[in-house]
PDB file of C-alpha atoms in Angstrom:
ATOM      1  CA  UNK U  25      27.760 -44.033  46.910  1.00 73.00           C
ATOM      2  CA  UNK U  26      28.568 -42.048  43.073  1.00 89.00           C
ATOM      3  CA  UNK U  27      29.831 -44.642  40.160  1.00 94.00           C
ATOM      4  CA  UNK U  28      32.724 -42.434  39.711  1.00 96.00           C
ATOM      5  CA  UNK U  29      33.822 -40.027  41.790  1.00 97.00           C
ATOM      6  CA  UNK U  30      36.464 -36.752  39.831  1.00 97.00           C
ATOM      7  CA  UNK U  31      37.758 -34.988  42.208  1.00 97.00           C
ATOM      8  CA  UNK U  32      40.103 -31.835  41.900  1.00 97.00           C
ATOM      9  CA  UNK U  33      42.461 -33.143  38.935  1.00 97.00           C
ATOM     10  CA  UNK U  34      44.773 -30.907  37.832  1.00 97.00           C
ATOM     11  CA  UNK U  35      47.170 -31.384  34.987  1.00 97.00           C
ATOM     12  CA  UNK U  36      50.352 -29.689  33.630  1.00 95.00           C
ATOM     13  CA  UNK U  37      52.852 -29.857  30.637  1.00 94.00           C
ATOM     14  CA  UNK U  38      55.766 -27.864  31.049  1.00 92.00           C
ATOM     15  CA  UNK U  39      54.405 -24.378  32.459  1.00 91.00           C
ATOM     16  CA  UNK U  40      51.473 -24.920  30.625  1.00 93.00           C
ATOM     17  CA  UNK U  41      48.201 -26.161  33.219  1.00 94.00           C
ATOM     18  CA  UNK U  42      45.650 -28.258  30.576  1.00 96.00           C
ATOM     19  CA  UNK U  43      43.142 -28.995  33.975  1.00 97.00           C
ATOM     20  CA  UNK U  44      42.281 -27.553  36.623  1.00 97.00           C
ATOM     21  CA  UNK U  45      40.761 -28.256  39.465  1.00 96.00           C
ATOM     22  CA  UNK U  46      38.145 -30.759  37.794  1.00 97.00           C
ATOM     23  CA  UNK U  47      35.843 -32.287  40.193  1.00 97.00           C
ATOM     24  CA  UNK U  48      32.985 -34.042  38.778  1.00 97.00           C
ATOM     25  CA  UNK U  49      30.642 -37.689  39.560  1.00 95.00           C
ATOM     26  CA  UNK U  50      28.302 -39.973  37.855  1.00 95.00           C
ATOM     27  CA  UNK U  51      26.159 -42.543  38.948  1.00 95.00           C
ATOM     28  CA  UNK U  52      25.200 -45.772  37.157  1.00 95.00           C
ATOM     29  CA  UNK U  53      22.963 -46.066  33.923  1.00 95.00           C
ATOM     30  CA  UNK U  54      24.191 -41.624  33.608  1.00 96.00           C
ATOM     31  CA  UNK U  55      25.236 -39.602  30.331  1.00 96.00           C
ATOM     32  CA  UNK U  56      27.651 -37.251  30.936  1.00 97.00           C
ATOM     33  CA  UNK U  57      27.793 -34.948  27.647  1.00 96.00           C
ATOM     34  CA  UNK U  58      31.471 -32.560  28.153  1.00 97.00           C
ATOM     35  CA  UNK U  59      31.153 -29.607  25.883  1.00 96.00           C
ATOM     36  CA  UNK U  60      33.874 -26.736  25.101  1.00 95.00           C
ATOM     37  CA  UNK U  61      35.684 -25.178  22.227  1.00 91.00           C
ATOM     38  CA  UNK U  62      39.221 -27.369  21.064  1.00 89.00           C
ATOM     39  CA  UNK U  63      41.941 -27.176  23.683  1.00 90.00           C
ATOM     40  CA  UNK U  64      39.419 -26.322  26.261  1.00 94.00           C
ATOM     41  CA  UNK U  65      41.034 -29.679  28.407  1.00 95.00           C
ATOM     42  CA  UNK U  66      38.058 -32.381  27.353  1.00 96.00           C
ATOM     43  CA  UNK U  67      40.231 -34.611  25.635  1.00 95.00           C
ATOM     44  CA  UNK U  68      42.870 -34.244  28.260  1.00 96.00           C
ATOM     45  CA  UNK U  69      40.805 -34.850  30.713  1.00 97.00           C
ATOM     46  CA  UNK U  70      39.340 -38.249  29.176  1.00 95.00           C
ATOM     47  CA  UNK U  71      42.838 -39.685  29.083  1.00 94.00           C
ATOM     48  CA  UNK U  72      43.627 -38.924  32.804  1.00 95.00           C
ATOM     49  CA  UNK U  73      40.615 -41.134  33.177  1.00 95.00           C
ATOM     50  CA  UNK U  74      41.936 -43.734  30.916  1.00 93.00           C
ATOM     51  CA  UNK U  75      45.570 -43.522  32.455  1.00 91.00           C
ATOM     52  CA  UNK U  76      46.575 -42.965  29.129  1.00 92.00           C
ATOM     53  CA  UNK U  77      48.610 -39.532  31.004  1.00 92.00           C
ATOM     54  CA  UNK U  78      49.046 -39.463  34.776  1.00 90.00           C
ATOM     55  CA  UNK U  79      47.180 -36.498  36.265  1.00 94.00           C
ATOM     56  CA  UNK U  80      49.446 -34.070  38.356  1.00 94.00           C
ATOM     57  CA  UNK U  81      46.282 -33.650  41.597  1.00 95.00           C
ATOM     58  CA  UNK U  82      43.266 -35.120  42.283  1.00 96.00           C
ATOM     59  CA  UNK U  83      41.896 -38.719  42.467  1.00 95.00           C
ATOM     60  CA  UNK U  84      39.591 -41.097  40.921  1.00 96.00           C
ATOM     61  CA  UNK U  85      37.451 -43.276  42.437  1.00 95.00           C
ATOM     62  CA  UNK U  86      35.446 -46.469  40.575  1.00 95.00           C
ATOM     63  CA  UNK U  87      32.360 -47.992  43.099  1.00 94.00           C
ATOM     64  CA  UNK U  88      34.280 -46.385  46.247  1.00 93.00           C
ATOM     65  CA  UNK U  89      37.734 -47.680  45.012  1.00 92.00           C
ATOM     66  CA  UNK U  90      40.116 -45.506  44.817  1.00 92.00           C
ATOM     67  CA  UNK U  91      42.240 -45.979  41.302  1.00 92.00           C
ATOM     68  CA  UNK U  92      44.303 -42.893  41.483  1.00 91.00           C
ATOM     69  CA  UNK U  93      45.411 -40.779  43.898  1.00 91.00           C
ATOM     70  CA  UNK U  94      48.302 -37.341  43.154  1.00 88.00           C
ATOM     71  CA  UNK U  95      49.188 -38.081  47.042  1.00 82.00           C
ATOM     72  CA  UNK U  96      49.944 -41.964  46.236  1.00 79.00           C
ATOM     73  CA  UNK U  97      53.674 -41.432  44.228  1.00 72.00           C
ATOM     74  CA  UNK U  98      54.247 -44.431  44.826  1.00 69.00           C
ATOM     75  CA  UNK U  99      55.576 -46.775  41.292  1.00 57.00           C
ATOM     76  CA  UNK U 100      52.978 -48.611  39.687  1.00 70.00           C
ATOM     77  CA  UNK U 101      53.607 -52.188  37.057  1.00 70.00           C
ATOM     78  CA  UNK U 102      52.267 -51.526  34.098  1.00 72.00           C
ATOM     79  CA  UNK U 103      50.167 -54.947  35.197  1.00 75.00           C
ATOM     80  CA  UNK U 104      48.437 -52.665  37.821  1.00 80.00           C
ATOM     81  CA  UNK U 105      48.164 -49.578  35.448  1.00 80.00           C
ATOM     82  CA  UNK U 106      45.876 -51.772  32.823  1.00 81.00           C
ATOM     83  CA  UNK U 107      44.039 -53.024  35.825  1.00 84.00           C
ATOM     84  CA  UNK U 108      42.576 -49.861  36.616  1.00 88.00           C
ATOM     85  CA  UNK U 109      42.433 -48.887  32.559  1.00 89.00           C
ATOM     86  CA  UNK U 110      39.538 -52.300  32.817  1.00 91.00           C
ATOM     87  CA  UNK U 111      37.455 -49.741  34.331  1.00 94.00           C
ATOM     88  CA  UNK U 112      36.473 -47.360  31.577  1.00 95.00           C
ATOM     89  CA  UNK U 113      36.037 -48.330  27.853  1.00 94.00           C
ATOM     90  CA  UNK U 114      36.967 -45.601  25.296  1.00 93.00           C
ATOM     91  CA  UNK U 115      36.634 -44.883  21.911  1.00 94.00           C
ATOM     92  CA  UNK U 116      38.871 -42.447  20.425  1.00 89.00           C
ATOM     93  CA  UNK U 117      37.566 -40.263  17.601  1.00 86.00           C
ATOM     94  CA  UNK U 118      39.986 -41.786  14.441  1.00 86.00           C
ATOM     95  CA  UNK U 119      38.744 -45.319  15.121  1.00 88.00           C
ATOM     96  CA  UNK U 120      42.298 -46.682  16.196  1.00 90.00           C
ATOM     97  CA  UNK U 121      41.940 -49.120  14.855  1.00 95.00           C
ATOM     98  CA  UNK U 122      44.175 -52.059  14.055  1.00 96.00           C
ATOM     99  CA  UNK U 123      45.047 -52.109   9.695  1.00 96.00           C
ATOM    100  CA  UNK U 124      46.517 -55.704   9.643  1.00 97.00           C
ATOM    101  CA  UNK U 125      42.925 -57.283  11.602  1.00 97.00           C
ATOM    102  CA  UNK U 126      39.246 -57.651  10.565  1.00 98.00           C
ATOM    103  CA  UNK U 127      37.002 -56.141  12.082  1.00 98.00           C
ATOM    104  CA  UNK U 128      36.404 -59.560  14.398  1.00 98.00           C
ATOM    105  CA  UNK U 129      39.986 -59.814  15.200  1.00 97.00           C
ATOM    106  CA  UNK U 130      39.754 -55.868  16.076  1.00 97.00           C
ATOM    107  CA  UNK U 131      37.045 -57.299  19.126  1.00 97.00           C
ATOM    108  CA  UNK U 132      38.415 -59.860  20.130  1.00 97.00           C
ATOM    109  CA  UNK U 133      41.938 -58.825  20.045  1.00 95.00           C
ATOM    110  CA  UNK U 134      42.422 -57.426  23.623  1.00 92.00           C
ATOM    111  CA  UNK U 135      40.029 -59.919  26.025  1.00 93.00           C
ATOM    112  CA  UNK U 136      42.897 -62.522  24.026  1.00 93.00           C
ATOM    113  CA  UNK U 137      45.295 -60.930  25.266  1.00 90.00           C
ATOM    114  CA  UNK U 138      43.992 -60.767  29.294  1.00 90.00           C
ATOM    115  CA  UNK U 139      42.961 -64.054  28.528  1.00 90.00           C
ATOM    116  CA  UNK U 140      46.603 -65.146  27.491  1.00 89.00           C
ATOM    117  CA  UNK U 141      47.279 -64.319  31.150  1.00 87.00           C
ATOM    118  CA  UNK U 142      45.196 -66.210  33.148  1.00 87.00           C
ATOM    119  CA  UNK U 143      46.797 -69.569  34.343  1.00 90.00           C
ATOM    120  CA  UNK U 144      44.226 -71.378  33.026  1.00 91.00           C
ATOM    121  CA  UNK U 145      44.393 -70.658  29.240  1.00 88.00           C
ATOM    122  CA  UNK U 146      46.498 -73.203  28.283  1.00 88.00           C
ATOM    123  CA  UNK U 147      44.224 -76.222  29.470  1.00 89.00           C
ATOM    124  CA  UNK U 148      41.286 -74.312  28.862  1.00 93.00           C
ATOM    125  CA  UNK U 149      42.368 -72.207  25.603  1.00 91.00           C
ATOM    126  CA  UNK U 150      39.946 -73.555  22.568  1.00 91.00           C
ATOM    127  CA  UNK U 151      37.043 -72.729  25.411  1.00 94.00           C
ATOM    128  CA  UNK U 152      38.345 -69.253  26.178  1.00 93.00           C
ATOM    129  CA  UNK U 153      38.400 -68.032  22.298  1.00 94.00           C
ATOM    130  CA  UNK U 154      35.214 -69.526  21.230  1.00 95.00           C
ATOM    131  CA  UNK U 155      33.348 -67.427  24.121  1.00 95.00           C
ATOM    132  CA  UNK U 156      35.463 -64.846  23.473  1.00 96.00           C
ATOM    133  CA  UNK U 157      34.718 -65.016  19.611  1.00 96.00           C
ATOM    134  CA  UNK U 158      31.018 -65.666  20.731  1.00 97.00           C
ATOM    135  CA  UNK U 159      30.490 -62.262  22.073  1.00 97.00           C
ATOM    136  CA  UNK U 160      32.534 -60.262  19.610  1.00 97.00           C
ATOM    137  CA  UNK U 161      30.426 -61.366  16.934  1.00 98.00           C
ATOM    138  CA  UNK U 162      27.417 -60.545  18.999  1.00 97.00           C
ATOM    139  CA  UNK U 163      28.327 -57.490  19.485  1.00 97.00           C
ATOM    140  CA  UNK U 164      29.052 -56.848  15.716  1.00 97.00           C
ATOM    141  CA  UNK U 165      25.203 -57.537  15.196  1.00 96.00           C
ATOM    142  CA  UNK U 166      24.274 -54.906  17.966  1.00 95.00           C
ATOM    143  CA  UNK U 167      26.370 -52.467  15.886  1.00 95.00           C
ATOM    144  CA  UNK U 168      24.683 -53.613  12.711  1.00 94.00           C
ATOM    145  CA  UNK U 169      27.427 -55.008  11.459  1.00 96.00           C
ATOM    146  CA  UNK U 170      26.513 -58.366  10.990  1.00 96.00           C
ATOM    147  CA  UNK U 171      27.612 -58.822   7.632  1.00 97.00           C
ATOM    148  CA  UNK U 172      30.765 -57.325   7.900  1.00 97.00           C
ATOM    149  CA  UNK U 173      33.200 -59.312  10.192  1.00 98.00           C
ATOM    150  CA  UNK U 174      35.602 -60.471   7.966  1.00 98.00           C
ATOM    151  CA  UNK U 175      36.582 -57.098   6.041  1.00 98.00           C
ATOM    152  CA  UNK U 176      39.519 -55.048   7.033  1.00 98.00           C
ATOM    153  CA  UNK U 177      38.635 -51.335   8.396  1.00 97.00           C
ATOM    154  CA  UNK U 178      39.706 -50.239   5.105  1.00 96.00           C
ATOM    155  CA  UNK U 179      37.037 -51.498   3.655  1.00 97.00           C
ATOM    156  CA  UNK U 180      34.848 -50.355   6.537  1.00 96.00           C
ATOM    157  CA  UNK U 181      33.194 -46.182   5.329  1.00 94.00           C
ATOM    158  CA  UNK U 182      33.734 -44.443   8.653  1.00 92.00           C
ATOM    159  CA  UNK U 183      30.743 -44.752  10.626  1.00 92.00           C
ATOM    160  CA  UNK U 184      31.347 -48.718  10.302  1.00 95.00           C
ATOM    161  CA  UNK U 185      35.261 -48.806  12.125  1.00 95.00           C
ATOM    162  CA  UNK U 186      33.291 -45.766  14.421  1.00 94.00           C
ATOM    163  CA  UNK U 187      30.857 -49.215  15.337  1.00 95.00           C
ATOM    164  CA  UNK U 188      33.741 -51.357  15.211  1.00 96.00           C
ATOM    165  CA  UNK U 189      35.431 -49.439  18.221  1.00 95.00           C
ATOM    166  CA  UNK U 190      32.073 -49.155  19.937  1.00 96.00           C
ATOM    167  CA  UNK U 191      32.239 -52.980  19.881  1.00 96.00           C
ATOM    168  CA  UNK U 192      36.281 -53.244  20.675  1.00 96.00           C
ATOM    169  CA  UNK U 193      35.164 -50.588  23.881  1.00 95.00           C
ATOM    170  CA  UNK U 194      32.102 -52.933  25.139  1.00 96.00           C
ATOM    171  CA  UNK U 195      34.021 -56.135  24.573  1.00 95.00           C
ATOM    172  CA  UNK U 196      35.578 -55.253  28.345  1.00 93.00           C
ATOM    173  CA  UNK U 197      33.137 -54.800  30.002  1.00 94.00           C
ATOM    174  CA  UNK U 198      34.237 -51.532  30.915  1.00 95.00           C
ATOM    175  CA  UNK U 199      31.669 -50.059  33.872  1.00 95.00           C
ATOM    176  CA  UNK U 200      32.039 -46.513  32.261  1.00 96.00           C
ATOM    177  CA  UNK U 201      32.671 -46.424  28.229  1.00 96.00           C
ATOM    178  CA  UNK U 202      34.353 -42.306  26.958  1.00 96.00           C
ATOM    179  CA  UNK U 203      33.969 -41.395  23.369  1.00 95.00           C
ATOM    180  CA  UNK U 204      36.060 -38.973  22.268  1.00 94.00           C
ATOM    181  CA  UNK U 205      34.111 -36.900  20.025  1.00 92.00           C
ATOM    182  CA  UNK U 206      33.150 -39.974  18.202  1.00 91.00           C
ATOM    183  CA  UNK U 207      31.452 -38.536  15.262  1.00 89.00           C
ATOM    184  CA  UNK U 208      34.078 -35.780  14.276  1.00 86.00           C
ATOM    185  CA  UNK U 209      35.761 -37.759  11.843  1.00 79.00           C
ATOM    186  CA  UNK U 210      32.495 -38.040   9.802  1.00 84.00           C
ATOM    187  CA  UNK U 211      30.344 -36.655   7.469  1.00 85.00           C
ATOM    188  CA  UNK U 212      26.435 -35.374   8.616  1.00 84.00           C
ATOM    189  CA  UNK U 213      24.512 -39.045   7.177  1.00 83.00           C
ATOM    190  CA  UNK U 214      28.103 -40.907   9.053  1.00 86.00           C
ATOM    191  CA  UNK U 215      27.609 -39.555  11.847  1.00 88.00           C
ATOM    192  CA  UNK U 216      23.457 -39.505  11.894  1.00 88.00           C
ATOM    193  CA  UNK U 217      25.080 -43.823  12.270  1.00 88.00           C
ATOM    194  CA  UNK U 218      27.436 -43.235  15.652  1.00 91.00           C
ATOM    195  CA  UNK U 219      25.246 -41.184  17.495  1.00 91.00           C
ATOM    196  CA  UNK U 220      22.110 -43.838  16.779  1.00 92.00           C
ATOM    197  CA  UNK U 221      24.404 -46.258  18.232  1.00 93.00           C
ATOM    198  CA  UNK U 222      24.975 -43.949  21.001  1.00 94.00           C
ATOM    199  CA  UNK U 223      21.630 -43.515  22.056  1.00 93.00           C
ATOM    200  CA  UNK U 224      20.239 -47.054  21.842  1.00 94.00           C
ATOM    201  CA  UNK U 225      23.485 -47.735  24.095  1.00 95.00           C
ATOM    202  CA  UNK U 226      21.777 -44.390  26.644  1.00 94.00           C
ATOM    203  CA  UNK U 227      18.217 -46.813  26.329  1.00 93.00           C
ATOM    204  CA  UNK U 228      20.024 -49.412  27.981  1.00 93.00           C
ATOM    205  CA  UNK U 229      21.748 -47.440  30.681  1.00 94.00           C
ATOM    206  CA  UNK U 230      24.994 -47.836  29.439  1.00 95.00           C
ATOM    207  CA  UNK U 231      27.261 -45.677  31.787  1.00 96.00           C
ATOM    208  CA  UNK U 232      29.079 -43.222  29.716  1.00 97.00           C
ATOM    209  CA  UNK U 233      30.891 -39.893  29.317  1.00 97.00           C
ATOM    210  CA  UNK U 234      30.953 -38.808  25.808  1.00 96.00           C
ATOM    211  CA  UNK U 235      33.295 -35.281  25.147  1.00 96.00           C
ATOM    212  CA  UNK U 236      30.994 -33.778  21.572  1.00 93.00           C
ATOM    213  CA  UNK U 237      30.559 -31.276  19.348  1.00 90.00           C
ATOM    214  CA  UNK U 238      26.437 -32.386  19.120  1.00 89.00           C
ATOM    215  CA  UNK U 239      25.117 -29.542  21.494  1.00 90.00           C
ATOM    216  CA  UNK U 240      21.466 -31.050  20.404  1.00 89.00           C
ATOM    217  CA  UNK U 241      22.183 -34.874  20.840  1.00 90.00           C
ATOM    218  CA  UNK U 242      24.310 -33.747  24.310  1.00 91.00           C
ATOM    219  CA  UNK U 243      20.671 -32.051  25.246  1.00 90.00           C
ATOM    220  CA  UNK U 244      18.143 -34.779  24.801  1.00 90.00           C
ATOM    221  CA  UNK U 245      20.675 -37.686  25.208  1.00 92.00           C
ATOM    222  CA  UNK U 246      22.783 -36.687  28.699  1.00 95.00           C
ATOM    223  CA  UNK U 247      21.920 -36.825  31.967  1.00 95.00           C
ATOM    224  CA  UNK U 248      24.480 -34.193  32.818  1.00 96.00           C
ATOM    225  CA  UNK U 249      26.054 -31.343  30.851  1.00 97.00           C
ATOM    226  CA  UNK U 250      29.443 -30.284  31.800  1.00 97.00           C
ATOM    227  CA  UNK U 251      31.035 -27.059  29.727  1.00 97.00           C
ATOM    228  CA  UNK U 252      34.854 -26.587  29.964  1.00 97.00           C
ATOM    229  CA  UNK U 253      36.597 -23.585  28.880  1.00 96.00           C
ATOM    230  CA  UNK U 254      40.551 -23.608  29.315  1.00 95.00           C
ATOM    231  CA  UNK U 255      41.609 -26.488  31.516  1.00 96.00           C
ATOM    232  CA  UNK U 256      38.137 -24.990  34.002  1.00 97.00           C
ATOM    233  CA  UNK U 257      34.754 -26.331  33.797  1.00 97.00           C
ATOM    234  CA  UNK U 258      32.877 -23.179  34.154  1.00 97.00           C
ATOM    235  CA  UNK U 259      28.940 -24.877  34.373  1.00 97.00           C
ATOM    236  CA  UNK U 260      27.266 -28.120  35.010  1.00 97.00           C
ATOM    237  CA  UNK U 261      23.968 -29.344  35.476  1.00 95.00           C
ATOM    238  CA  UNK U 262      20.969 -30.750  33.744  1.00 94.00           C
ATOM    239  CA  UNK U 263      21.195 -30.897  30.228  1.00 95.00           C
ATOM    240  CA  UNK U 264      18.665 -28.388  29.197  1.00 93.00           C
ATOM    241  CA  UNK U 265      19.825 -25.660  32.197  1.00 94.00           C
ATOM    242  CA  UNK U 266      23.195 -25.629  30.542  1.00 95.00           C
ATOM    243  CA  UNK U 267      22.328 -25.545  26.649  1.00 94.00           C
ATOM    244  CA  UNK U 268      19.699 -23.414  27.012  1.00 92.00           C
ATOM    245  CA  UNK U 269      19.473 -21.116  29.791  1.00 94.00           C
ATOM    246  CA  UNK U 270      23.514 -21.214  30.932  1.00 95.00           C
ATOM    247  CA  UNK U 271      23.771 -19.276  33.963  1.00 95.00           C
ATOM    248  CA  UNK U 272      27.845 -17.866  32.921  1.00 95.00           C
ATOM    249  CA  UNK U 273      28.813 -15.218  30.642  1.00 96.00           C
ATOM    250  CA  UNK U 274      31.375 -17.714  28.607  1.00 95.00           C
ATOM    251  CA  UNK U 275      28.552 -20.366  28.422  1.00 96.00           C
ATOM    252  CA  UNK U 276      26.729 -18.509  26.549  1.00 95.00           C
ATOM    253  CA  UNK U 277      29.307 -16.857  24.103  1.00 94.00           C
ATOM    254  CA  UNK U 278      30.647 -20.724  23.410  1.00 93.00           C
ATOM    255  CA  UNK U 279      27.107 -21.591  22.824  1.00 92.00           C
ATOM    256  CA  UNK U 280      26.104 -18.329  20.593  1.00 90.00           C
ATOM    257  CA  UNK U 281      29.286 -18.759  18.757  1.00 82.00           C
ATOM    258  CA  UNK U 282      28.334 -22.686  17.906  1.00 77.00           C
ATOM    259  CA  UNK U 283      25.108 -21.802  16.975  1.00 71.00           C
ATOM    260  CA  UNK U 284      26.942 -19.468  14.153  1.00 65.00           C
ATOM    261  CA  UNK U 285      28.555 -21.950  12.328  1.00 63.00           C
TER     262      UNK U 285
END
């Protein structure tokens, strides 16, 4: 059984069809890179997987549990949606850190808010918060930010902010970690910092979906590459095959255009 099964996902914005019959799967420990030009639907797909957008068709299942089925039109509570969203961690291209909180607090916040909903929180408050803080500190150390925990986002470089965002996504222990062009707002040196962290996560068999324009990175790190164009999956498969020996003309045109930049 695949860890993630995405079947026939469709998404419309008004009369514009943004996602068309999107289907793919991944196993635990897989790294899927999604490539394609701007406007091809990559970010919308991630937002549908993370329940930030509701797909208009198709289904999403994790570990055999159906999280979304467009045929089920029954209303879902905010609590149910939050619970389903916990299967996925999302790292945004623009960091999206809370400016009023330190790096440490940014990593702790979501887990702390979830803990406060538990019936035993008041009784075990100190113990629970200490556990959350310890985990957050360990994640920031893993990200190479041991000396930056008390810094606010404006005191951090873009690469450091993105590493805080990765730690924040990992804090909720998601089944699948999703990245939406995590280096697009960074200069080459800072891009290298973030890509090194993602490589280390891949070596630890973290299951990931990465939307990226870094073709060499997609080829070297991914176990599976998906090329999207105009809302469709045009080609998918082994990274070397898709990126170096694509079968489809649209894939070849995209890669040729990318190589000229």
